[in-house]
Amino acid sequence: MAEMQDQLKRLTNQRKDKLWEILFAISCVTLFTLPIILNVSLYKDDFNRAYGGTLQWDTDGRIIGYLLYRIAHLGSARAVFDHPLGAIVCIPIMLLGGIFAYLLFQRKSLIWIGILSILLFGQPYFLENLSFSFDSPLMVLSTSICIAAAWICVSGEKPYLQAVSGSLVTIALLIYQPANNAFWIPVCVIAINSWGQTIKTGENNNPLVFSTRKLLFRCGLIQASSLAIYKIILTPFFKLNEYSNSVLSTLE
């Protein structure tokens, strides 16, 4: 917990001469999103939702995503997002994900916020899905939450921190399930890097607050418990559509 507080303190106490680094990070994400904002039209799913104005995420098992859109539309059951509002909404959320990745990998320069944001969201899968004006904010938000969960998992040994990390992973599943990879992949990268440093130097230079084995065990426990809560406890309350039921049947 103390290490997390120190990281946040260093982040918030940056000097004014670091302003250009902050502007660089913001510019990276904005310029990356700009072509999608300017040139990509609505996709099929967007046309269906724009024409019918309905919210369908609850039937996909994404009940928190559904709730967020109901709140954004002041309780209305109809979605009225116009292109490119979805992509514009993604910009600050992508920066938030970059901040959590910056804290997770313990970078010093703030330009890494922009670089890590691009590495997270600038790959082909997100380039395609950011063009979905309705779905993209949920995709980006869920990914950022998983990165935050990974940072909390790595940064402290206290049991309540692991409970918070697991809760965030479960919330991310209820927003957009495929973003779950953004939790365990960074943790595994950190574990592999820690092992590599130990093998290279022949000394225990582990920068973590606990061993890599313990880290992987905690990550696996958080992952398994979150999936179990989602599947066993929460799924029975979902009213899934025909498509979601067919996908679910292939996984069983």
PDB file of N, CA and C in Angstrom, residues 13 35 38 62 141 146 175-176 196-197:
ATOM      1  N   ASN A  13       3.027  14.989  -8.134  1.00  0.00           N
ATOM      2  CA  ASN A  13       3.959  16.048  -7.753  1.00  0.00           C
ATOM      3  C   ASN A  13       4.970  16.361  -8.848  1.00  0.00           C
ATOM      4  N   PRO A  35      -7.899   9.903 -36.935  1.00  0.00           N
ATOM      5  CA  PRO A  35      -8.359   9.320 -38.211  1.00  0.00           C
ATOM      6  C   PRO A  35      -9.681   8.570 -38.086  1.00  0.00           C
ATOM      7  N   LEU A  38     -12.464  11.143 -37.905  1.00  0.00           N
ATOM      8  CA  LEU A  38     -12.721  11.881 -39.140  1.00  0.00           C
ATOM      9  C   LEU A  38     -13.219  11.015 -40.289  1.00  0.00           C
ATOM     10  N   ARG A  62     -23.443  -8.100 -20.080  1.00  0.00           N
ATOM     11  CA  ARG A  62     -22.663  -6.909 -19.736  1.00  0.00           C
ATOM     12  C   ARG A  62     -23.571  -5.916 -19.015  1.00  0.00           C
ATOM     13  N   LEU A 141     -12.953   1.262 -21.488  1.00  0.00           N
ATOM     14  CA  LEU A 141     -13.121   1.353 -20.039  1.00  0.00           C
ATOM     15  C   LEU A 141     -12.797   0.028 -19.368  1.00  0.00           C
ATOM     16  N   CYS A 146      -9.038  -3.327 -16.026  1.00  0.00           N
ATOM     17  CA  CYS A 146      -8.194  -4.516 -15.855  1.00  0.00           C
ATOM     18  C   CYS A 146      -6.739  -4.132 -15.610  1.00  0.00           C
ATOM     19  N   ILE A 175     -18.652  -5.434 -17.901  1.00  0.00           N
ATOM     20  CA  ILE A 175     -18.680  -4.341 -18.872  1.00  0.00           C
ATOM     21  C   ILE A 175     -18.358  -4.848 -20.267  1.00  0.00           C
ATOM     22  N   TYR A 176     -17.248  -5.616 -20.382  1.00  0.00           N
ATOM     23  CA  TYR A 176     -16.831  -6.134 -21.685  1.00  0.00           C
ATOM     24  C   TYR A 176     -15.881  -7.303 -21.440  1.00  0.00           C
ATOM     25  N   GLY A 196      13.833 -13.029 -15.555  1.00  0.00           N
ATOM     26  CA  GLY A 196      14.941 -12.768 -16.470  1.00  0.00           C
ATOM     27  C   GLY A 196      16.045 -11.961 -15.822  1.00  0.00           C
ATOM     28  N   GLN A 197      15.674 -10.960 -15.026  1.00  0.00           N
ATOM     29  CA  GLN A 197      16.674 -10.162 -14.335  1.00  0.00           C
ATOM     30  C   GLN A 197      17.452 -10.998 -13.333  1.00  0.00           C
TER      31      GLN A 197
END
